[in-house]
PDB file of C-alpha atoms in Angstrom:
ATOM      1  CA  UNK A   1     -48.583  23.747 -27.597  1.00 43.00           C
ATOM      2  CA  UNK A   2     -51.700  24.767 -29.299  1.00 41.00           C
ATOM      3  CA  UNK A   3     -53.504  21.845 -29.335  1.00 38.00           C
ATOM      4  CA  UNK A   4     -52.682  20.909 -25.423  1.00 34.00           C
ATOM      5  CA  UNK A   5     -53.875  24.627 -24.898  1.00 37.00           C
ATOM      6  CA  UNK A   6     -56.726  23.960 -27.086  1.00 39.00           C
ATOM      7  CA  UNK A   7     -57.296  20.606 -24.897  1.00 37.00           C
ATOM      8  CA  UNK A   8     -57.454  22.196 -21.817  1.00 36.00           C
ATOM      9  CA  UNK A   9     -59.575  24.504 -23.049  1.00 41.00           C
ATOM     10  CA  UNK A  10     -62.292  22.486 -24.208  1.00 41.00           C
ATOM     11  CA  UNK A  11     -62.413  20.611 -20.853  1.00 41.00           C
ATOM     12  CA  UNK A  12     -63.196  23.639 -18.591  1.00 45.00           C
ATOM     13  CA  UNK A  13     -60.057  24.494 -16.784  1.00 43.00           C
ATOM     14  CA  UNK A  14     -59.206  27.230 -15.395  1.00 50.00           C
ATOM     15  CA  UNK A  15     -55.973  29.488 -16.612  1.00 50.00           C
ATOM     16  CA  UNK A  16     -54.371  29.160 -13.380  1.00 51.00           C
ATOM     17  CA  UNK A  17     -54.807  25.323 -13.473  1.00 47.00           C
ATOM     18  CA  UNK A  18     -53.658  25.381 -16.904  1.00 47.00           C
ATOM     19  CA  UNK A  19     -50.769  26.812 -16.341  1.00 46.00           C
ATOM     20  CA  UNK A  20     -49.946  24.221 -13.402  1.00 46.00           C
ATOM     21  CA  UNK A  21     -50.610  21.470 -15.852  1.00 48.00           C
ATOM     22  CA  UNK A  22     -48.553  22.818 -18.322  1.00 51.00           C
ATOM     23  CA  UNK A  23     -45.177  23.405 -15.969  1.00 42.00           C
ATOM     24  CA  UNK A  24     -45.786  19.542 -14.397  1.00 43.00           C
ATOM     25  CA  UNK A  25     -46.104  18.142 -18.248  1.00 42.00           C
ATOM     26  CA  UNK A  26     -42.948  20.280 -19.290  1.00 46.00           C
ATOM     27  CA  UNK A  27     -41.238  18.638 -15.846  1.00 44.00           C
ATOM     28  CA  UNK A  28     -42.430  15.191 -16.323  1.00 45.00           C
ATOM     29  CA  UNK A  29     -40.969  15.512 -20.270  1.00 45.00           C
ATOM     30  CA  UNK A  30     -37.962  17.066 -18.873  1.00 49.00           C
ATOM     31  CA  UNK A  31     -37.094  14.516 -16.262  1.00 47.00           C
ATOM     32  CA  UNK A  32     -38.300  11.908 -18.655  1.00 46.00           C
ATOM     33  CA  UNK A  33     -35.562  12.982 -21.188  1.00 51.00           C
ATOM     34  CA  UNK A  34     -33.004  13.430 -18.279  1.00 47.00           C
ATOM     35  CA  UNK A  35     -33.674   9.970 -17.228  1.00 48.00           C
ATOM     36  CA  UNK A  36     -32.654   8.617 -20.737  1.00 50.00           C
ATOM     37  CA  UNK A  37     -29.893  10.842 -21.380  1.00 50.00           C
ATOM     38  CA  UNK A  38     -28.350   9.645 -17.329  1.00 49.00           C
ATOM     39  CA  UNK A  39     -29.568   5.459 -18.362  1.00 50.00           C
ATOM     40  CA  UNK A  40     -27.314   6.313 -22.022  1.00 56.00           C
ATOM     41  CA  UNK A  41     -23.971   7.150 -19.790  1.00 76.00           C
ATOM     42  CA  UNK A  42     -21.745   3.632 -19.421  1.00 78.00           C
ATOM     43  CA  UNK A  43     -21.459   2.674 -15.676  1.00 86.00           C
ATOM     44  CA  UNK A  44     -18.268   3.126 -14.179  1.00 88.00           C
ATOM     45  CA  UNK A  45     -15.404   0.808 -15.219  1.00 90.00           C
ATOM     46  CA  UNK A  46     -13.534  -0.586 -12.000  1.00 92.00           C
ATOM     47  CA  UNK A  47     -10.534  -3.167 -11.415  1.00 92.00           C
ATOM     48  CA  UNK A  48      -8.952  -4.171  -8.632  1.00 92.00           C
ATOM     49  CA  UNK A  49      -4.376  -4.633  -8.480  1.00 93.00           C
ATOM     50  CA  UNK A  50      -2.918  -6.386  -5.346  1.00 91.00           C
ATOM     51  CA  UNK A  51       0.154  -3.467  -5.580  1.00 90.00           C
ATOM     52  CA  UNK A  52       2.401  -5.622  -3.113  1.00 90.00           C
ATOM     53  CA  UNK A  53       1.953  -8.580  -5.414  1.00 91.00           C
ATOM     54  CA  UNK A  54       3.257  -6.656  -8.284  1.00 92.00           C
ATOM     55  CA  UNK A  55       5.779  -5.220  -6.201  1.00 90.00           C
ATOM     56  CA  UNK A  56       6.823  -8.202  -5.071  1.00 90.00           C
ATOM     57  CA  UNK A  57       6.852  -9.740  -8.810  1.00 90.00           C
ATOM     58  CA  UNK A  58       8.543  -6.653 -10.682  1.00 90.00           C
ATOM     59  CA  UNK A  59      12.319  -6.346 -11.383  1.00 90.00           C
ATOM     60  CA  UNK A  60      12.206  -3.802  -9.100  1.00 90.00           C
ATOM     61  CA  UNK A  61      10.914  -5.810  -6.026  1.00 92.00           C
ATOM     62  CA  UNK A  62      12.894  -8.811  -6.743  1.00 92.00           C
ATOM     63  CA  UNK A  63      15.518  -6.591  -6.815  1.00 93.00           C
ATOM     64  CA  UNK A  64      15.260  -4.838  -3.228  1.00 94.00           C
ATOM     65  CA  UNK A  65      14.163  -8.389  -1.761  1.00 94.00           C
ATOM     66  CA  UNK A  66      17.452  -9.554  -2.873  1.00 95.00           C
ATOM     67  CA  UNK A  67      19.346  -6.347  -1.452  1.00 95.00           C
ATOM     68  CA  UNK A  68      17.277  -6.491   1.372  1.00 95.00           C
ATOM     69  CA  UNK A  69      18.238 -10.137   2.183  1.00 96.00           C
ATOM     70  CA  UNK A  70      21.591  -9.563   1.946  1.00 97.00           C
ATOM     71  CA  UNK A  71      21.518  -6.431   4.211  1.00 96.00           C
ATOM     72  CA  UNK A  72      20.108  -8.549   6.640  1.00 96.00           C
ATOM     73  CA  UNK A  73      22.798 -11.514   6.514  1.00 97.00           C
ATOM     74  CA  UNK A  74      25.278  -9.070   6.714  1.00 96.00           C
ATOM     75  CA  UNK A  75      24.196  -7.569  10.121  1.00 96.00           C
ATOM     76  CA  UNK A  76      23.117 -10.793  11.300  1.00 96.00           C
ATOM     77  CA  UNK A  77      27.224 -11.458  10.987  1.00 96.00           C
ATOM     78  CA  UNK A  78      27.915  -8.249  12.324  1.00 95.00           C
ATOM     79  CA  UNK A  79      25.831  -8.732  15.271  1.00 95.00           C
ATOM     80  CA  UNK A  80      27.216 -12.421  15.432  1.00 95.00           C
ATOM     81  CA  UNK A  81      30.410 -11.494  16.063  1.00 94.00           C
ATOM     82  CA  UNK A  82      29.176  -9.204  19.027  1.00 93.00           C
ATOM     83  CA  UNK A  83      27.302 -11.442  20.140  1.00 93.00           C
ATOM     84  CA  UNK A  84      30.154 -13.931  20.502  1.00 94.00           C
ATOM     85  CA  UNK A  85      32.792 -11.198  22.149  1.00 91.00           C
ATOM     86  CA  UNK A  86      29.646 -10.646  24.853  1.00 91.00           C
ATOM     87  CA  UNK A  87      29.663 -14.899  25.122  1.00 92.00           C
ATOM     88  CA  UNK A  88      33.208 -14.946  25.803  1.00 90.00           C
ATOM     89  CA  UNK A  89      33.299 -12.333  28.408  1.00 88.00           C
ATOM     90  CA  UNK A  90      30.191 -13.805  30.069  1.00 88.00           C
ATOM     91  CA  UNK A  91      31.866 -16.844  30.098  1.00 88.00           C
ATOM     92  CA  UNK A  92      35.373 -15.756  31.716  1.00 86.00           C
ATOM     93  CA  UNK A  93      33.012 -14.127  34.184  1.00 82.00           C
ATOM     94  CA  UNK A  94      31.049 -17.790  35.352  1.00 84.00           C
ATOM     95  CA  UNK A  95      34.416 -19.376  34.775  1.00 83.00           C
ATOM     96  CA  UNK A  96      36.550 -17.003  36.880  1.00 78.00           C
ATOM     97  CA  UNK A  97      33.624 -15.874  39.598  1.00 74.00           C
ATOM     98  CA  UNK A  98      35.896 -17.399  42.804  1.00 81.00           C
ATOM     99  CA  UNK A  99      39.281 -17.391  41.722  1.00 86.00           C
ATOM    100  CA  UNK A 100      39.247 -13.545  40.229  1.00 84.00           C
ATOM    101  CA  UNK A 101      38.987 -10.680  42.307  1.00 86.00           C
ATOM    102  CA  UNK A 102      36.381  -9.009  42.469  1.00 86.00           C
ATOM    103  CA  UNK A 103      37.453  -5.767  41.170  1.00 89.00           C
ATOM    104  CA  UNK A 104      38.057  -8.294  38.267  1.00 88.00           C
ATOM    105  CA  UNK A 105      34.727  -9.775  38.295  1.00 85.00           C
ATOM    106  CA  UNK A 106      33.319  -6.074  38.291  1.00 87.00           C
ATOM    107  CA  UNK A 107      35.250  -5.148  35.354  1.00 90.00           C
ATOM    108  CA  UNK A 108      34.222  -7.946  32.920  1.00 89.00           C
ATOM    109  CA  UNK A 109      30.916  -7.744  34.014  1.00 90.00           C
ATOM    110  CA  UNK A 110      31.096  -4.090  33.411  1.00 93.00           C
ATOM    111  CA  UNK A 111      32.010  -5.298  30.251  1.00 93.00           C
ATOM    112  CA  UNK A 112      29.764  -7.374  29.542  1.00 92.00           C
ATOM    113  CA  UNK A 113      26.884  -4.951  30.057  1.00 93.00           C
ATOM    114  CA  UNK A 114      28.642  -2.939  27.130  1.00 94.00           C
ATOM    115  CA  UNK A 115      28.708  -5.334  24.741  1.00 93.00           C
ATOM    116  CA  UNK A 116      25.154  -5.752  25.510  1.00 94.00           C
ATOM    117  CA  UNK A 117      24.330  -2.110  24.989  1.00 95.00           C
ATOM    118  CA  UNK A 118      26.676  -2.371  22.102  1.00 94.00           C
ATOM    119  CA  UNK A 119      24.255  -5.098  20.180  1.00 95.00           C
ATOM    120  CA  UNK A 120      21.223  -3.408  21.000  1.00 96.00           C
ATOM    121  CA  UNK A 121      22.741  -0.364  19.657  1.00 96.00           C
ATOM    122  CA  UNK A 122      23.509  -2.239  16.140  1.00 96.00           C
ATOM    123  CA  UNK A 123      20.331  -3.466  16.412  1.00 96.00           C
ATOM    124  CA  UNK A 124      18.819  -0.349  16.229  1.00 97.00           C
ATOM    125  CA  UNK A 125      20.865   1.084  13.872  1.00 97.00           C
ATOM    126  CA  UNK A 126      20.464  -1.986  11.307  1.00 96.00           C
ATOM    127  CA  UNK A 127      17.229  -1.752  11.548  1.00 97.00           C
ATOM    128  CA  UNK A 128      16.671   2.035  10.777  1.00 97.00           C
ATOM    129  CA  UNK A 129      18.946   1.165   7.916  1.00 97.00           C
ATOM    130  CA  UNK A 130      16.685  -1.478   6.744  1.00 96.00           C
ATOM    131  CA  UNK A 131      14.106   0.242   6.666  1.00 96.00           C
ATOM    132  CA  UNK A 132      15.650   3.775   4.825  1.00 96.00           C
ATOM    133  CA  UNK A 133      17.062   0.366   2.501  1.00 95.00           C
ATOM    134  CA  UNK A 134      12.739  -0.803   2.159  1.00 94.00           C
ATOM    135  CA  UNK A 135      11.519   2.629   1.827  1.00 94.00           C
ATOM    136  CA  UNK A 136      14.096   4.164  -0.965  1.00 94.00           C
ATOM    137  CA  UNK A 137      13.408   1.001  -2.848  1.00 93.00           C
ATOM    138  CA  UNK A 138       9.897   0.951  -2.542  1.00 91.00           C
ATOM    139  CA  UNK A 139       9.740   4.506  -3.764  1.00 92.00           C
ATOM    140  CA  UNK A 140      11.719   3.361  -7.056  1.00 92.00           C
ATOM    141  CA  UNK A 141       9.465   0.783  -7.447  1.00 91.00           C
ATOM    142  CA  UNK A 142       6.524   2.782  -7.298  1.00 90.00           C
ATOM    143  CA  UNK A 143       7.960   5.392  -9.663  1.00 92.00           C
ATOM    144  CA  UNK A 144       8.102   2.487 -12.241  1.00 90.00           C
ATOM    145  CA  UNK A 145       4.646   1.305 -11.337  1.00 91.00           C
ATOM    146  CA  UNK A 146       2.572   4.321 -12.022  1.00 93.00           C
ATOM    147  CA  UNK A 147       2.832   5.111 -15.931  1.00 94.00           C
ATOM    148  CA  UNK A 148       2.529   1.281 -16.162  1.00 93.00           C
ATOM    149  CA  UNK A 149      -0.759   1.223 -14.194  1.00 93.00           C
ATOM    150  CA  UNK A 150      -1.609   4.322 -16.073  1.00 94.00           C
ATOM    151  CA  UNK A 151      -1.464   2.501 -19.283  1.00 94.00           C
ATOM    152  CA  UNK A 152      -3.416  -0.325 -18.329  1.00 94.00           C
ATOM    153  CA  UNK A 153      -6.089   2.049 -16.938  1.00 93.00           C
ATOM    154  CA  UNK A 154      -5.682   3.803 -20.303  1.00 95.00           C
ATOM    155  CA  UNK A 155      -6.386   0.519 -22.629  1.00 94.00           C
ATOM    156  CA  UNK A 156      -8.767  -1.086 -20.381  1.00 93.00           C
ATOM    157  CA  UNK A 157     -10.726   2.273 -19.996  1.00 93.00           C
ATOM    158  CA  UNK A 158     -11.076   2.195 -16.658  1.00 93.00           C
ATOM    159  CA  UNK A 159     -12.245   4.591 -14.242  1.00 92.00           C
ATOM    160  CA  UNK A 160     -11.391   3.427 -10.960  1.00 92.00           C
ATOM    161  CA  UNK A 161      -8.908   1.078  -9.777  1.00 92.00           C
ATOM    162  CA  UNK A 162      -8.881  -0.214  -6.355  1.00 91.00           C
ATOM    163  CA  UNK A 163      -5.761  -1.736  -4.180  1.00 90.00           C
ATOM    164  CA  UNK A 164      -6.734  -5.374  -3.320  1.00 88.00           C
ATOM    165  CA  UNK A 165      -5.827  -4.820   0.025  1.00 83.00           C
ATOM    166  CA  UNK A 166      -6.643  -7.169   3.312  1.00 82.00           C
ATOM    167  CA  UNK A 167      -9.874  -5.204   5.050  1.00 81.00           C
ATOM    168  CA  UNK A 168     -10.699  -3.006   1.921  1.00 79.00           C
ATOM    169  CA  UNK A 169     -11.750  -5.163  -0.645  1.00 80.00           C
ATOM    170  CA  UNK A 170     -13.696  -8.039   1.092  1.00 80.00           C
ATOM    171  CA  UNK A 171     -14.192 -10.245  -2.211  1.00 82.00           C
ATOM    172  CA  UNK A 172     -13.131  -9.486  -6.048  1.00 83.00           C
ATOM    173  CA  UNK A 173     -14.195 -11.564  -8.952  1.00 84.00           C
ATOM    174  CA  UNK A 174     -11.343 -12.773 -11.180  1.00 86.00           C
ATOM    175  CA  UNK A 175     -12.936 -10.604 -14.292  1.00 88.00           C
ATOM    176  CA  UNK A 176     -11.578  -7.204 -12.526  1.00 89.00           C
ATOM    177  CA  UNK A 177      -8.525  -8.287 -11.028  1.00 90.00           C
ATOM    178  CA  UNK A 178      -5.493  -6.528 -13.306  1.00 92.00           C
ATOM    179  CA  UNK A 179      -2.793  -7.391 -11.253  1.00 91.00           C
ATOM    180  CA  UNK A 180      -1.392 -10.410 -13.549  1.00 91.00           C
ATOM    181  CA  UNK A 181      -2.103  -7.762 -16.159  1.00 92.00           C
ATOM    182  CA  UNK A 182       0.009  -5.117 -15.040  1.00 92.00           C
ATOM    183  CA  UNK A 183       2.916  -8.034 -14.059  1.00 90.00           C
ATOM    184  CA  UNK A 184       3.264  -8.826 -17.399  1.00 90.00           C
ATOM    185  CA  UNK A 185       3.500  -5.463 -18.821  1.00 90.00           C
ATOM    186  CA  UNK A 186       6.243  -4.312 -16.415  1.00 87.00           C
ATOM    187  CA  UNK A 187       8.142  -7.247 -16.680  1.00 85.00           C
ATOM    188  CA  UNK A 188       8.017  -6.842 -20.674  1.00 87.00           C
ATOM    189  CA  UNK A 189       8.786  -3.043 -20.180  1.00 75.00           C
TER     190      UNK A 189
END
């Protein structure tokens, strides 16, 4: 410090100007040694996982896709059979229109607005169930996904991982992309 004193000094500065010239050469060192210390930190680590991939590929999802398929054949035969007691009575309807009464006519058509109602009801119904069936299982599977992802993050050290979703990530590189990554270590889990 003496010899910038000293240096300023000799060239015929004022104190007051010194002392400016001193506090911007202490900021320019300072921001200087800032600007190395922020250029020494790593850059952010980031990989991308399609999640409905993996959740598609892990014992898990295979698992409610299989449950799920067979949920849906067996309401498909449920509403089937519905389906053909509404036929039938639709049919002794246009078979019977002029040699039934009409109270007759009334009545099966009566009934054949039920079994309507009836199949949209089961309808419904399957498909609320269907969809507690999807969610439940989904929620499993994403209770086995997350210490798995967590390790991955873990060993690959990195610090953000993204969901290779449709209209969020617009293009990914094949160098980030974890997804096969994280197949293969729940599947050997």
């Amino acid at each position: 410090m003496n010899s910038l004193s000293t240096s300023l000094r000799t060239t015929g500065v004022s104190r007051g100007r010194r002392v400016s010239q001193i506090c911007f050469l202490a900021l320019t060192v300072f921001a200087l040694g800032a600007n190395q210390a922020f250029a020494q930190t790593a850059p952010a680590v980031v990989a991308v996982i399609n999640l409905n991939q993996v959740a598609a590929n892990s014992p898990g999802g295979k698992a409610l896709s299989s449950r799920l398929e067979e949920f849906q054949q067996q309401a498909q035969r449920e509403l089937g059979v519905l389906a053909g007691k509404a036929q039938d009575v639709r049919k002794q309807v246009a078979e019977g229109a002029n040699t039934l009464t009409q109270e007759k006519v009334a009545e099966l058509q009566k009934d054949y607005e039920d079994q309507q109602i009836a199949i949209r009801r089961l309808q419904e119904s399957k498909q609320r169930e269907a969809q507690k069936l999807q969610n439940e299982g989904l929620a499993e599977i994403e209770k086995q996904l997350k210490p798995v992802i967590e390790a991955v993050r873990v060993e690959g050290g990195y610090d953000l991982i993204l969901n290779n979703a449709p209209g969020v990530i617009v293009l990914v590189g094949p160098r980030i992309d974890i997804t096969k990554t994280v197949i293969d270590k729940l599947n050997a889990g």
